[in-house]
Each structure stands twice: as C-alpha cells, then as structure tokens.
C-alpha cells in the first residue's frame, strides 16, 4: 500500500512537472484567516485556504501597473503554512507592480528583498524607485539564482528620500511565461543593511520537456528502461526521504533553540543585561506523559490562548512546566504559526528575567514546550489570592518585581534584532522566583512574533488581555503594534503592584472602572498616596511611591509617541528619588476633564469586567495614523 501511495505521489510530481510554467510573485503581506476578508474585491477564504480576486486593483498594498491579469478561480492567493501569500498569475501578462511608502525627505532608507527564478528571457530584473518626479533604477541579475537559493541571497540597496512619499516599482516580472519569485520586501529607515527574514522556498517554474522531431524504434525502449529504473530509484529515495524528514522535523526545533543565540541578527545589539543559560534538550512524549501523569487535569497550573500548562516531575526529580498546544477546529493554521513563532522567539531569548525554556517535544501530533517551574507561582496569585500564612508582598519586593519586568522588556525590545513585542504583559504572566527578595520572570510568549525593524507586521492577530492592552492596538489592530504597547501594559502592571488592586474593579452596582481611571482621579484630587496598597501600612517611602505612580501614569499616556520607552522607564526606576519632570498630568485627560482611555466601563462589557479574559481576533488592514 505504501509503495502504491508513493507511486501515485511520484506520478503526480511528474504530471506537475509538465504543467504550463507559472509566474509567481511572493509578496510580504499579513496573514488572513478564514472568513475575515473585509477588503473590496476579495471573497472569503474557501475551505482550502484560498481567496480569489474579483478586481485587478486590490492586491493589499500593491498595484499592478503594467499589463493585465485575468483573475479567475484558478488564480488565487495561496497561503503556505507560516509563509507569505503568493499571487499565482499562471500567465505572462503581469508586467510590474508598485508599492507606495511614507518617507521623510532627506532620510536614508534600505530596501531588502528576495529575487530568484529561471526565466527563459532576460535575466536582468529591475526595481525602480520614484522620488518626487525623479526616477532611479536598480538592476539585479538572477542568472545563477534558483528559487531554492532565494532564502540565502537577499538583495539589498539604499536610497535617499526626496519627498514625503516614495514609490517602489518592480518591472520585468515575467519573460515568456517564466517569471521570477519576488519575496518579502522590507523597507527600513537608515542604512543598517537588514537581512530580510527567510521565506519558504517556492517551486520554480518547471522547464518544458523537449520533444524530438522524430521517434525511432530504439528510443522508446531505452526510454522505457531508463524510466523504470528512475522510478525504482525515486521510490527508494522517497522512502528514505520520508524517514529522514520525520527524524529531521523532531530535531529541527531543537536546533533552532540551540543555535538561536548564535543568530547573526542578534549581533546587531550587544546585550547589556544579565543572561541566563538554561539547559535545553529534546524531551520524548513518553517522558512528559509520565511526568504529568498523562496530562492529568489535576496537574493543570495555567491556561493560555493556545494551550494548557501542566506541572510535571522528571525522573531525576526536577519539577517542570509543560505547555501543550491545543488543537482547535478551524484554527490549525493559526496554531502552526503560533507554534513556530514561539519556538523561534524562545530559542533566542536568554535573560534572567525571562522564563527559561528547557526543551521541546514534537511527537505523534503533540507539540510541547518545557519550561522551568516556579514554585511561588504568578504575581497575580500572590497579589490577589495569597495562600494562607503568606506575608504581604513588601514594598521592596514590589519594586524589585517591577524592575525585573522592566529589565526583561528592555532586553526584548533592545537587545534582540528584530525586537520582540510581548503583547500580553500582565500579572498572570509574571512568575516569581523563590529568592529572599522576590524577582520576576516574564512568561508566555504564545504569540510574541518578531517585529521587523521596517514596520512590516507579520501577524494580523490582536492578542492580549483587554485591561492591559494599549488603546491603539486594541482598537486599531496589529498595524499599530509597537514596543510602546508593552510600555502601556507595564504601566497598568506597575499600578497594580503599587496599589494591590485588580486592574478592573466594580465600584458600584453595574459599573466597572479601570485602575488607571482611579489613579488619575486620585492624582487630580491630590490623593495620590491613597492609591498605595493599605496592607503595606507605613512600610514604604512616600516620595518613592509618589514618583513611581508618576512613572506608571506616564506609561499610560494615550499618545504612544508620548510614552517613554522601556529603557527610559528603567532609568526613571533607578533614579526614582529624582522627581520625574517629564510627567504631565494633562496628557491623561482632554480639555473637558475626561479621558476616553480611562473612562468608566459598563458591566455589560464582559471582556473588560473579567481581569483574565484574553482577546484573539483578526484585525483589518488599517493604515497607521
């Protein structure tokens, strides 16, 4: 049966190899999910993960400027798992595409992209840059560049903007039916020569099979013998390849983790903060099943948007936390992207204020991450549901926790290239070490995708816990995701630490109110110190408390550009005895004395009323303000 299946697969490959050559454009675009198309000219994704065009003018972010494309049902946007979307034109009519960018006159920009192919026509491809009426052409020779190599051969060039808008035009995209693949175009302000993220190789256009002018009697016989031998060799090779690929898949994630810290993109910034070196290994499913009592529900210690966390014990007595990715109908593509992004990001993270990853397991459909277990649990539990006999978190502990979270975020935002935006900083995702003075480790990188320096967002998913989420991200979607969103979340977390109050509470029947609104009201009324957790009594420094609250409120400014970055926050926490002169109370409310950010919340808003609710929705394409 296996041989028969392999034979069918081989026949399919042979058939595909004689199909008409295709012209592929691989363009970096956010990922769609089924049923979430809201753009004119698109239909919803069908069950196969495709969406068809009904207009030639609405490729998101790109416009076909020369030639025509006959969009029919066979010419679709196709989404390989974890890759960008591809436009399959199937013909040779698309002459060029263009993209407009907002630029600053006089500023330098770097463009990086992948270009590959095996055209039968001219191998010279052109990228045209139009700046305020002037045009500059850059040519690239792809004679010896195959599609399989494109992940290793990014094209990079620089230009200086002369106007507030710049247009990039790719020309000569097709030649006699065989076009190149253009992949992941990134524009970065500055000339740092970024390396565009690798994309999954796309099969190149297959060359047409030569047809002899005449057929002899010997030719078919020899051809039949050679074809039979080739078929047997192909079947043997296919069997070996399947075994190799299964083994390779199990080890590839571990390789990512072991080599992640060596990634050359990390060399752009020298880490300035302490780095931990946790052990990493590949766990077997049998090990983890035994350690968690077959993932018994009594061992559940946490739940996230994509998985459940179990407590486990290894044979050597080590206590671990195992995150098990759940399978949900209709969300396989999202889960796959989440898993790959999480492993890649975690494999590069080494810091004492980030929960260390001990290893991974990919076996029999299970995808598991193994972390260090924290006996003291989360900050959320410690603040709002302390165990019997547990002392109140001291002022020194609270400040040390805030500084630890701050250091972890500084590392994610500044010491990794591209930076990582956590997206879901909250008390439940801060784990406490078992030290004399509590230290904090940031957990749950479930959808902490790498954010490209150029501002291109690789995810359209809005993920987080509503009361902690920055308003521009919550309402505007992933187009507004920046490190300043984490700054906002940190501000809410810091207020929660200082006050001991939940981030959303019921002030009277039917009315819920954010902690930020309470803090603003107390500040305006000159009662700022009443915000401090009364359980502390007088065991805190009054000046420190006042200035810490000012730092937290500065992080909660409605305008993200007015918020400090995490490095600035870290400096203010270190020098908190110096009054924060940058704090401006007027930033927190409008001229009429109210703020849309921190206004009262109706109890009918169930998501806001529940401190632990998370949001996971597909954002629309929104142009950043």
Coordinates of C-alpha atoms in Angstrom, one line a residue:
X1 CA 0.0 0.0 0.0
X2 CA 2.8 2.4 0.9
X3 CA 4.6 1.7 -2.4
X4 CA 1.3 2.2 -4.3
X5 CA 0.8 5.6 -2.5
X6 CA 4.4 6.6 -3.3
X7 CA 3.8 5.7 -6.9
X8 CA 0.8 7.9 -7.1
X9 CA 2.7 10.7 -5.5
X10 CA 5.5 10.3 -8.0
X11 CA 3.1 10.3 -10.9
X12 CA 1.6 13.5 -9.5
X13 CA 5.0 15.1 -9.4
X14 CA 5.7 14.0 -12.9
X15 CA 2.4 15.4 -14.1
X16 CA 3.1 18.7 -12.3
X17 CA 6.5 19.0 -13.9
X18 CA 5.0 19.1 -17.4
X19 CA 2.4 21.6 -16.5
X20 CA 2.4 25.1 -18.0
X21 CA 5.1 27.3 -16.4
X22 CA 3.9 29.8 -13.9
X23 CA 4.9 33.3 -12.9
X24 CA 4.9 33.7 -9.1
X25 CA 5.0 36.9 -7.1
X26 CA 5.8 36.3 -3.4
X27 CA 4.8 39.4 -1.6
X28 CA 5.1 40.0 2.2
X29 CA 1.6 40.5 3.4
X30 CA -0.2 39.9 6.7
X31 CA -1.8 36.5 7.1
X32 CA -5.6 36.2 6.6
X33 CA -7.8 33.8 8.4
X34 CA -10.9 32.1 7.1
X35 CA -13.9 34.4 6.9
X36 CA -12.0 37.6 7.8
X37 CA -11.7 39.2 4.4
X38 CA -13.1 42.7 4.6
X39 CA -11.5 44.3 1.5
X40 CA -13.3 45.2 -1.7
X41 CA -12.6 42.7 -4.5
X42 CA -11.9 39.7 -2.2
X43 CA -14.0 36.7 -1.5
X44 CA -13.8 34.9 1.8
X45 CA -11.3 32.1 2.1
X46 CA -12.6 28.8 1.0
X47 CA -12.0 25.5 2.8
X48 CA -8.7 25.0 1.0
X49 CA -7.3 28.3 2.4
X50 CA -7.6 30.3 -0.8
X51 CA -9.2 33.6 -1.7
X52 CA -9.9 34.7 -5.3
X53 CA -9.7 38.2 -6.7
X54 CA -12.6 39.9 -8.4
X55 CA -10.7 43.1 -9.2
X56 CA -7.3 43.8 -10.5
X57 CA -6.7 46.8 -8.3
X58 CA -6.9 45.5 -4.7
X59 CA -3.8 43.4 -4.0
X60 CA -3.2 44.6 -0.4
X61 CA -0.5 47.2 -0.6
X62 CA 0.4 46.5 -4.2
X63 CA -0.9 47.7 -7.5
X64 CA -0.4 46.1 -10.9
X65 CA 0.8 49.0 -13.1
X66 CA 1.5 47.3 -16.4
X67 CA -0.2 44.5 -18.4
X68 CA -3.3 42.8 -17.4
X69 CA -4.1 39.8 -15.3
X70 CA -7.0 37.6 -15.9
X71 CA -8.2 36.7 -12.4
X72 CA -10.3 33.5 -12.5
X73 CA -10.9 30.9 -9.9
X74 CA -7.6 29.2 -10.7
X75 CA -5.6 32.3 -10.0
X76 CA -5.6 32.8 -6.3
X77 CA -3.8 34.0 -3.2
X78 CA -2.3 30.9 -1.7
X79 CA -1.1 30.7 1.9
X80 CA 1.7 28.2 2.6
X81 CA 1.8 27.4 6.3
X82 CA 4.0 30.0 8.1
X83 CA 4.9 31.8 4.8
X84 CA 3.7 34.9 2.9
X85 CA 0.9 34.8 0.4
X86 CA 1.7 34.2 -3.2
X87 CA -0.1 35.6 -6.3
X88 CA -0.3 32.9 -8.9
X89 CA -0.7 34.7 -12.3
X90 CA -0.3 31.5 -14.4
X91 CA 0.5 33.6 -17.4
X92 CA 3.0 36.2 -18.6
X93 CA 0.8 39.3 -18.6
X94 CA 1.8 40.9 -15.3
X95 CA 4.4 43.5 -16.3
X96 CA 5.1 45.3 -13.0
X97 CA 3.8 46.0 -9.5
X98 CA 4.3 49.0 -7.3
X99 CA 4.1 50.0 -3.7
X100 CA 3.9 53.5 -2.1
X101 CA 5.7 54.2 1.2
X102 CA 5.5 57.2 3.5
X103 CA 9.1 58.6 3.8
X104 CA 10.9 61.6 5.3
X105 CA 12.6 63.9 2.9
X106 CA 16.4 63.6 3.3
X107 CA 16.3 60.4 5.3
X108 CA 18.1 57.3 4.1
X109 CA 16.3 54.0 3.5
X110 CA 17.3 50.4 3.0
X111 CA 15.3 48.1 0.9
X112 CA 15.9 44.3 1.2
X113 CA 14.1 41.6 -0.6
X114 CA 14.5 38.2 -2.3
X115 CA 14.6 37.7 -6.0
X116 CA 15.1 34.4 -7.8
X117 CA 13.9 32.5 -10.8
X118 CA 14.9 30.7 -14.0
X119 CA 13.5 32.9 -16.8
X120 CA 13.9 32.0 -20.4
X121 CA 14.1 35.6 -21.3
X122 CA 16.3 38.4 -20.0
X123 CA 17.8 37.5 -16.5
X124 CA 18.0 41.2 -15.7
X125 CA 15.3 42.4 -13.3
X126 CA 14.7 46.0 -12.4
X127 CA 13.5 47.7 -9.3
X128 CA 12.5 51.3 -10.0
X129 CA 12.5 54.0 -7.2
X130 CA 10.4 57.1 -7.9
X131 CA 11.1 60.1 -5.7
X132 CA 9.2 63.4 -6.4
X133 CA 9.3 63.0 -10.1
X134 CA 12.8 61.7 -10.3
X135 CA 13.4 58.0 -11.1
X136 CA 16.3 55.8 -10.1
X137 CA 16.6 52.2 -11.4
X138 CA 18.4 49.3 -9.7
X139 CA 19.0 46.2 -11.7
X140 CA 19.7 42.7 -10.4
X141 CA 21.0 39.7 -12.4
X142 CA 19.3 36.4 -11.4
X143 CA 21.1 34.2 -14.0
X144 CA 22.5 31.9 -11.3
X145 CA 19.9 32.4 -8.6
X146 CA 17.5 29.5 -8.2
X147 CA 14.3 29.6 -6.2
X148 CA 15.8 27.2 -3.7
X149 CA 18.6 29.7 -3.0
X150 CA 16.5 32.7 -2.5
X151 CA 16.3 32.3 1.2
X152 CA 20.1 32.8 1.4
X153 CA 20.6 35.5 -1.2
X154 CA 18.7 38.7 -0.2
X155 CA 19.0 41.7 -2.4
X156 CA 19.8 45.0 -0.6
X157 CA 20.2 48.6 -1.7
X158 CA 19.9 52.1 -0.2
X159 CA 18.3 55.3 -1.4
X160 CA 17.6 58.8 0.0
X161 CA 14.1 60.0 0.1
X162 CA 13.4 63.4 -1.5
X163 CA 9.7 63.6 -0.8
X164 CA 7.1 62.6 1.8
X165 CA 6.2 59.6 -0.4
X166 CA 8.3 57.1 -2.4
X167 CA 7.1 54.6 -4.9
X168 CA 8.9 51.3 -5.5
X169 CA 8.1 49.6 -8.8
X170 CA 9.2 46.1 -9.7
X171 CA 9.4 45.7 -13.5
X172 CA 10.2 42.9 -15.9
X173 CA 8.5 40.5 -13.7
X174 CA 7.7 38.0 -16.5
X175 CA 9.6 36.8 -19.5
X176 CA 8.0 34.3 -21.9
X177 CA 5.9 32.7 -19.2
X178 CA 8.7 32.1 -16.7
X179 CA 8.8 34.8 -14.1
X180 CA 11.0 35.2 -11.0
X181 CA 9.9 34.9 -7.4
X182 CA 9.9 38.2 -5.5
X183 CA 9.8 37.7 -1.8
X184 CA 9.4 39.6 1.5
X185 CA 10.1 43.2 0.6
X186 CA 11.2 45.2 3.6
X187 CA 11.9 48.9 3.8
X188 CA 13.9 50.2 6.8
X189 CA 14.7 53.8 7.7
X190 CA 18.5 54.1 7.9
X191 CA 21.2 52.1 6.1
X192 CA 21.8 49.2 8.6
X193 CA 21.6 46.6 5.8
X194 CA 19.0 44.4 7.3
X195 CA 18.6 40.8 6.4
X196 CA 15.0 40.0 5.4
X197 CA 13.5 37.0 7.1
X198 CA 13.8 33.8 5.2
X199 CA 10.7 32.6 3.5
X200 CA 9.7 29.2 2.5
X201 CA 11.1 28.3 -0.9
X202 CA 8.6 28.1 -3.7
X203 CA 8.9 25.6 -6.5
X204 CA 10.3 27.4 -9.5
X205 CA 8.7 27.2 -13.0
X206 CA 9.4 23.8 -14.5
X207 CA 11.2 23.8 -17.8
X208 CA 9.2 22.5 -20.8
X209 CA 10.1 18.9 -21.8
X210 CA 11.9 18.7 -25.0
X211 CA 10.0 16.9 -27.8
X212 CA 12.1 15.1 -30.5
X213 CA 11.4 15.9 -34.1
X214 CA 11.2 12.2 -35.0
X215 CA 10.9 9.0 -32.9
X216 CA 13.0 5.9 -33.6
X217 CA 12.3 2.4 -32.5
X218 CA 15.3 2.3 -30.1
X219 CA 14.4 5.5 -28.3
X220 CA 11.1 4.3 -26.7
X221 CA 12.8 1.1 -25.5
X222 CA 15.7 2.8 -23.9
X223 CA 13.4 5.5 -22.6
X224 CA 11.2 2.8 -21.0
X225 CA 14.1 1.1 -19.3
X226 CA 15.5 4.3 -18.0
X227 CA 12.1 5.4 -16.8
X228 CA 11.6 2.2 -15.0
X229 CA 15.0 2.4 -13.3
X230 CA 14.4 6.0 -12.4
X231 CA 11.0 5.1 -11.0
X232 CA 12.5 2.4 -8.7
X233 CA 15.3 4.8 -7.6
X234 CA 12.7 7.5 -7.0
X235 CA 10.6 5.2 -4.8
X236 CA 13.6 4.1 -2.8
X237 CA 14.7 7.7 -2.4
X238 CA 11.2 8.8 -1.5
X239 CA 11.0 6.2 1.3
X240 CA 14.4 7.2 2.7
X241 CA 13.4 10.9 2.5
X242 CA 10.2 10.3 4.4
X243 CA 12.1 8.6 7.2
X244 CA 14.8 11.3 7.2
X245 CA 12.2 14.1 7.2
X246 CA 10.4 12.6 10.2
X247 CA 13.7 12.5 12.1
X248 CA 14.7 15.9 10.9
X249 CA 11.5 17.5 12.0
X250 CA 12.0 16.3 15.5
X251 CA 15.5 17.7 15.7
X252 CA 14.9 21.0 13.8
X253 CA 13.1 22.7 16.6
X254 CA 15.9 21.7 19.0
X255 CA 18.5 23.0 16.5
X256 CA 16.6 26.3 16.4
X257 CA 16.8 26.6 20.2
X258 CA 20.5 25.6 20.4
X259 CA 21.6 27.9 17.6
X260 CA 19.1 30.7 18.2
X261 CA 21.6 32.6 20.5
X262 CA 24.1 32.5 17.6
X263 CA 21.9 34.1 15.1
X264 CA 23.8 36.9 13.4
X265 CA 20.8 39.2 13.7
X266 CA 21.4 39.2 17.4
X267 CA 24.8 40.6 16.9
X268 CA 23.5 44.0 15.9
X269 CA 23.0 44.9 19.5
X270 CA 25.3 43.8 22.3
X271 CA 23.2 42.6 25.3
X272 CA 23.7 44.9 28.2
X273 CA 21.8 42.9 30.7
X274 CA 22.5 39.6 32.6
X275 CA 21.9 36.5 30.5
X276 CA 21.0 33.1 31.9
X277 CA 21.9 29.8 30.1
X278 CA 19.3 27.2 30.8
X279 CA 19.8 23.6 29.7
X280 CA 18.0 22.7 26.6
X281 CA 17.1 19.3 25.4
X282 CA 14.6 17.3 23.3
X283 CA 12.1 15.5 25.5
X284 CA 10.2 12.5 24.4
X285 CA 6.4 12.3 24.6
X286 CA 6.8 9.3 26.9
X287 CA 8.9 11.3 29.4
X288 CA 6.4 14.1 29.5
X289 CA 3.3 11.9 29.7
X290 CA 4.9 10.1 32.7
X291 CA 5.9 13.3 34.3
X292 CA 2.4 14.8 34.1
X293 CA 0.5 11.6 34.8
X294 CA -0.7 11.5 31.2
X295 CA -1.6 15.2 31.3
X296 CA -3.9 14.7 34.2
X297 CA -6.2 17.7 34.8
X298 CA -5.1 17.8 38.4
X299 CA -1.7 19.0 37.2
X300 CA -3.0 22.0 35.3
X301 CA -1.4 25.1 36.6
X302 CA -2.3 27.6 33.8
X303 CA -4.2 28.2 30.6
X304 CA -3.3 30.4 27.7
X305 CA -4.9 31.4 24.4
X306 CA -3.4 28.4 22.6
X307 CA -2.5 25.8 25.2
X308 CA -2.7 24.5 28.7
X309 CA 0.3 24.4 31.1
X310 CA 0.8 21.3 33.3
X311 CA 3.1 20.8 36.2
X312 CA 5.4 17.8 35.8
X313 CA 8.1 15.9 37.6
X314 CA 11.0 14.2 35.6
X315 CA 12.7 11.0 36.7
X316 CA 15.6 13.0 38.3
X317 CA 13.1 14.8 40.5
X318 CA 13.2 18.1 38.5
X319 CA 9.9 20.0 38.6
X320 CA 8.9 21.4 35.2
X321 CA 6.1 23.2 33.5
X322 CA 4.8 21.8 30.2
X323 CA 2.9 23.9 27.7
X324 CA 0.7 21.7 25.5
X325 CA -0.6 23.3 22.3
X326 CA -4.2 22.6 21.9
X327 CA -5.8 21.6 18.6
X328 CA -9.0 23.5 17.8
X329 CA -11.2 23.1 14.7
X330 CA -10.6 25.7 12.0
X331 CA -7.5 27.2 13.7
X332 CA -4.8 24.8 12.6
X333 CA -3.0 27.5 10.5
X334 CA -3.1 30.0 13.4
X335 CA -1.8 27.4 15.8
X336 CA 1.0 26.4 13.5
X337 CA 2.1 30.0 13.0
X338 CA 1.9 30.5 16.8
X339 CA 4.0 27.4 17.5
X340 CA 6.8 28.2 15.0
X341 CA 6.9 31.9 16.1
X342 CA 7.0 30.9 19.8
X343 CA 9.9 28.4 19.3
X344 CA 11.9 30.7 17.2
X345 CA 11.5 33.6 19.6
X346 CA 12.1 31.5 22.7
X347 CA 15.2 29.9 21.2
X348 CA 16.8 33.3 21.0
X349 CA 15.9 34.5 24.5
X350 CA 18.5 34.3 27.3
X351 CA 17.8 36.6 30.2
X352 CA 17.4 36.2 33.9
X353 CA 14.1 38.0 33.9
X354 CA 12.5 35.8 31.2
X355 CA 11.2 32.3 31.9
X356 CA 13.9 29.9 30.6
X357 CA 12.9 27.3 28.0
X358 CA 14.3 23.9 28.9
X359 CA 13.3 22.0 25.8
X360 CA 10.7 20.9 23.3
X361 CA 8.8 17.8 22.2
X362 CA 7.4 17.1 18.8
X363 CA 5.9 13.6 18.6
X364 CA 2.8 11.9 17.4
X365 CA 1.0 15.1 16.7
X366 CA 1.8 16.7 20.0
X367 CA 3.8 20.0 20.3
X368 CA 5.1 20.7 23.7
X369 CA 7.3 23.3 25.3
X370 CA 9.1 22.6 28.6
X371 CA 9.8 25.4 31.0
X372 CA 11.3 25.8 34.4
X373 CA 8.6 25.6 37.1
X374 CA 8.2 28.5 39.5
X375 CA 7.1 27.3 43.0
X376 CA 5.8 30.7 44.1
X377 CA 3.5 30.9 41.1
X378 CA 2.4 34.1 39.4
X379 CA 2.3 37.7 40.6
X380 CA -1.5 37.7 40.0
X381 CA -2.0 34.8 42.5
X382 CA 0.5 36.4 45.0
X383 CA -1.3 39.8 44.9
X384 CA -4.9 38.8 44.7
X385 CA -5.1 35.2 46.0
X386 CA -2.4 34.7 48.6
X387 CA -2.0 31.3 50.3
X388 CA -2.9 31.0 54.0
X389 CA 0.0 32.3 56.0
X390 CA 1.8 34.1 53.1
X391 CA 3.0 37.5 54.2
X392 CA 2.0 40.6 52.3
X393 CA 4.4 41.5 49.5
X394 CA 6.7 44.1 50.9
X395 CA 7.4 47.4 49.2
X396 CA 11.0 46.3 48.4
X397 CA 9.6 43.1 46.8
X398 CA 7.1 45.0 44.7
X399 CA 9.7 47.4 43.4
X400 CA 12.2 44.6 42.7
X401 CA 9.5 42.8 40.7
X402 CA 8.7 46.0 38.7
X403 CA 12.4 46.5 37.9
X404 CA 12.7 42.8 36.9
X405 CA 9.8 43.0 34.4
X406 CA 11.3 46.3 33.1
X407 CA 14.7 44.7 32.6
X408 CA 13.1 41.7 30.7
X409 CA 11.2 44.1 28.4
X410 CA 14.3 46.2 27.8
X411 CA 16.1 43.0 26.6
X412 CA 13.2 42.0 24.4
X413 CA 12.9 45.5 22.8
X414 CA 16.5 46.5 22.6
X415 CA 18.9 43.5 22.8
X416 CA 17.3 41.3 20.1
X417 CA 17.1 42.2 16.4
X418 CA 14.4 42.2 15.2
X419 CA 12.9 43.1 18.6
X420 CA 10.2 41.1 20.3
X421 CA 6.9 42.7 21.4
X422 CA 5.4 40.5 24.1
X423 CA 1.8 41.7 23.6
X424 CA 0.4 40.2 26.8
X425 CA 2.2 41.7 29.8
X426 CA 0.0 41.1 32.9
X427 CA 0.3 39.9 36.4
X428 CA -0.6 36.4 35.5
X429 CA 2.3 36.3 33.1
X430 CA 4.9 37.4 35.7
X431 CA 6.3 34.4 37.7
X432 CA 8.1 34.9 41.0
X433 CA 11.4 33.3 41.9
X434 CA 12.0 31.6 45.2
X435 CA 14.6 34.1 46.4
X436 CA 14.7 36.1 49.6
X437 CA 13.7 39.2 47.7
X438 CA 11.1 38.3 45.0
X439 CA 12.4 38.5 41.5
X440 CA 10.3 38.5 38.4
X441 CA 10.4 36.4 35.2
X442 CA 8.2 37.2 32.2
X443 CA 6.3 34.1 30.9
X444 CA 4.0 33.2 28.0
X445 CA 5.5 34.2 24.6
X446 CA 2.5 32.5 23.0
X447 CA 2.2 35.0 20.1
X448 CA 5.2 37.1 20.7
X449 CA 6.1 37.4 17.0
X450 CA 9.3 39.1 15.9
X451 CA 8.6 42.7 14.9
X452 CA 10.5 43.7 11.8
X453 CA 12.6 46.9 12.0
X454 CA 10.9 48.1 8.8
X455 CA 7.5 48.2 10.5
X456 CA 6.0 45.4 8.4
X457 CA 3.9 43.3 10.6
X458 CA 3.9 39.5 10.1
X459 CA 0.8 38.9 12.1
X460 CA -2.7 40.3 11.9
X461 CA -3.7 38.7 15.3
X462 CA -4.6 41.1 18.1
X463 CA -3.8 39.1 21.2
X464 CA -3.7 40.2 24.8
X465 CA -5.7 40.8 28.0
X466 CA -8.1 43.8 27.5
X467 CA -7.5 45.9 30.6
X468 CA -3.7 45.8 30.0
X469 CA -3.9 46.5 26.2
X470 CA -2.8 49.8 24.7
X471 CA -5.8 51.5 23.1
X472 CA -4.2 52.0 19.7
X473 CA -3.5 48.2 19.5
X474 CA -6.9 47.1 20.9
X475 CA -8.9 49.3 18.5
X476 CA -6.5 49.7 15.5
X477 CA -5.2 46.2 15.2
X478 CA -1.8 44.8 14.5
X479 CA -0.8 47.7 12.3
X480 CA -0.4 49.7 15.5
X481 CA 1.7 47.1 17.3
X482 CA 4.9 48.6 18.6
X483 CA 7.1 48.2 21.8
X484 CA 5.1 51.2 23.2
X485 CA 2.2 48.7 23.5
X486 CA 4.2 46.8 26.1
X487 CA 5.1 50.1 27.8
X488 CA 1.3 50.7 28.3
X489 CA 0.8 47.2 29.7
X490 CA 3.8 47.7 32.1
X491 CA 2.1 50.9 33.3
X492 CA -1.0 49.0 34.2
X493 CA 1.0 46.3 35.9
X494 CA 3.0 48.8 37.9
X495 CA -0.2 50.5 39.2
X496 CA -1.4 47.0 40.1
X497 CA 1.8 46.4 42.1
X498 CA 1.8 49.6 43.9
X499 CA -1.9 49.6 44.8
X500 CA -2.6 45.9 45.2
X501 CA -5.9 46.4 43.4
X502 CA -7.1 44.5 40.3
X503 CA -6.8 46.4 37.0
X504 CA -10.6 46.4 36.7
X505 CA -13.0 46.5 39.7
X506 CA -16.6 47.1 40.4
X507 CA -17.1 50.5 42.1
X508 CA -20.9 50.2 42.5
X509 CA -23.6 48.0 41.2
X510 CA -23.4 47.7 37.4
X511 CA -20.4 50.0 37.0
X512 CA -16.8 48.7 36.4
X513 CA -13.8 51.0 36.4
X514 CA -10.2 50.7 35.3
X515 CA -7.4 51.1 37.8
X516 CA -5.9 53.8 35.6
X517 CA -9.1 55.9 35.9
X518 CA -9.0 55.5 39.7
X519 CA -5.3 56.6 39.7
X520 CA -6.0 59.6 37.5
X521 CA -8.8 60.7 39.7
X522 CA -6.7 60.4 42.9
X523 CA -3.8 62.3 41.3
X524 CA -6.1 65.2 40.2
X525 CA -7.6 65.3 43.7
X526 CA -4.2 65.4 45.4
X527 CA -4.8 62.0 47.0
X528 CA -2.2 60.1 45.1
X529 CA -0.8 58.3 48.2
X530 CA -4.2 56.9 48.9
X531 CA -3.6 54.6 45.9
X532 CA -0.8 52.8 47.7
X533 CA -1.9 49.3 49.0
X534 CA -3.2 49.9 52.5
X535 CA -1.9 46.4 53.5
X536 CA 1.6 48.0 53.5
X537 CA 0.7 50.3 56.3
X538 CA 3.5 52.8 56.6
X539 CA 6.2 50.4 55.4
X540 CA 7.1 52.4 52.2
X541 CA 8.8 55.6 51.2
X542 CA 6.3 58.3 50.5
X543 CA 8.4 60.1 47.9
X544 CA 9.2 56.9 46.1
X545 CA 5.5 55.9 46.0
X546 CA 4.5 59.3 44.5
X547 CA 7.2 59.2 41.8
X548 CA 6.6 55.5 41.0
X549 CA 2.9 56.3 40.4
X550 CA 4.0 59.2 38.1
X551 CA 6.2 56.8 36.1
X552 CA 3.3 54.4 35.8
X553 CA 0.9 57.1 34.6
X554 CA 3.5 58.3 32.1
X555 CA 3.4 54.8 30.6
X556 CA -0.4 55.1 30.2
X557 CA -0.4 58.2 28.0
X558 CA -2.9 57.9 25.3
X559 CA -0.5 59.0 22.6
X560 CA 2.1 56.2 22.2
X561 CA 4.7 58.6 21.0
X562 CA 4.4 60.5 24.3
X563 CA 5.1 57.3 26.3
X564 CA 8.6 56.7 27.4
X565 CA 10.4 53.6 26.0
X566 CA 11.3 50.8 28.4
X567 CA 15.0 52.0 28.7
X568 CA 13.7 55.4 29.8
X569 CA 11.4 53.7 32.3
X570 CA 14.3 51.7 33.6
X571 CA 16.3 54.8 34.1
X572 CA 13.5 56.5 36.0
X573 CA 13.0 53.5 38.3
X574 CA 16.7 53.5 39.1
X575 CA 16.7 57.3 39.8
X576 CA 13.2 57.4 41.3
X577 CA 14.3 59.7 44.1
X578 CA 14.7 62.4 41.4
X579 CA 11.2 63.8 40.7
X580 CA 10.1 62.8 37.2
X581 CA 9.9 66.2 35.5
X582 CA 8.6 64.6 32.3
X583 CA 5.3 63.7 33.9
X584 CA 2.4 65.8 32.6
X585 CA -1.0 65.1 34.1
X586 CA -2.7 66.9 31.2
X587 CA -1.6 64.1 28.9
X588 CA -4.1 61.8 30.7
X589 CA -7.3 63.7 30.0
X590 CA -8.8 66.0 27.4
X591 CA -9.8 69.6 27.9
X592 CA -13.1 68.6 29.3
X593 CA -11.5 66.7 32.1
X594 CA -12.3 63.2 30.9
X595 CA -10.2 60.6 29.1
X596 CA -11.6 58.1 26.6
X597 CA -8.8 55.8 27.7
X598 CA -9.7 55.5 31.4
X599 CA -13.4 56.2 31.4
X600 CA -15.9 54.2 33.4
X601 CA -16.8 50.8 32.0
X602 CA -20.3 49.3 31.9
X603 CA -20.6 45.9 33.4
X604 CA -22.2 44.8 30.2
X605 CA -18.7 44.7 28.7
X606 CA -17.9 41.2 29.8
X607 CA -14.4 41.2 28.5
X608 CA -13.4 44.2 30.4
X609 CA -15.1 43.0 33.5
X610 CA -13.1 39.8 33.6
X611 CA -9.5 40.5 34.5
X612 CA -8.3 37.3 33.0
X613 CA -10.1 37.5 29.6
X614 CA -7.9 37.5 26.6
X615 CA -8.7 38.8 23.1
X616 CA -7.8 37.0 19.9
X617 CA -9.3 38.5 16.8
X618 CA -8.2 39.1 13.3
X619 CA -7.5 42.7 12.7
X620 CA -8.4 44.6 9.5
X621 CA -5.9 46.3 7.3
X622 CA -5.7 49.7 9.0
X623 CA -3.3 52.4 7.8
X624 CA -1.3 53.6 10.8
X625 CA -2.1 57.2 11.8

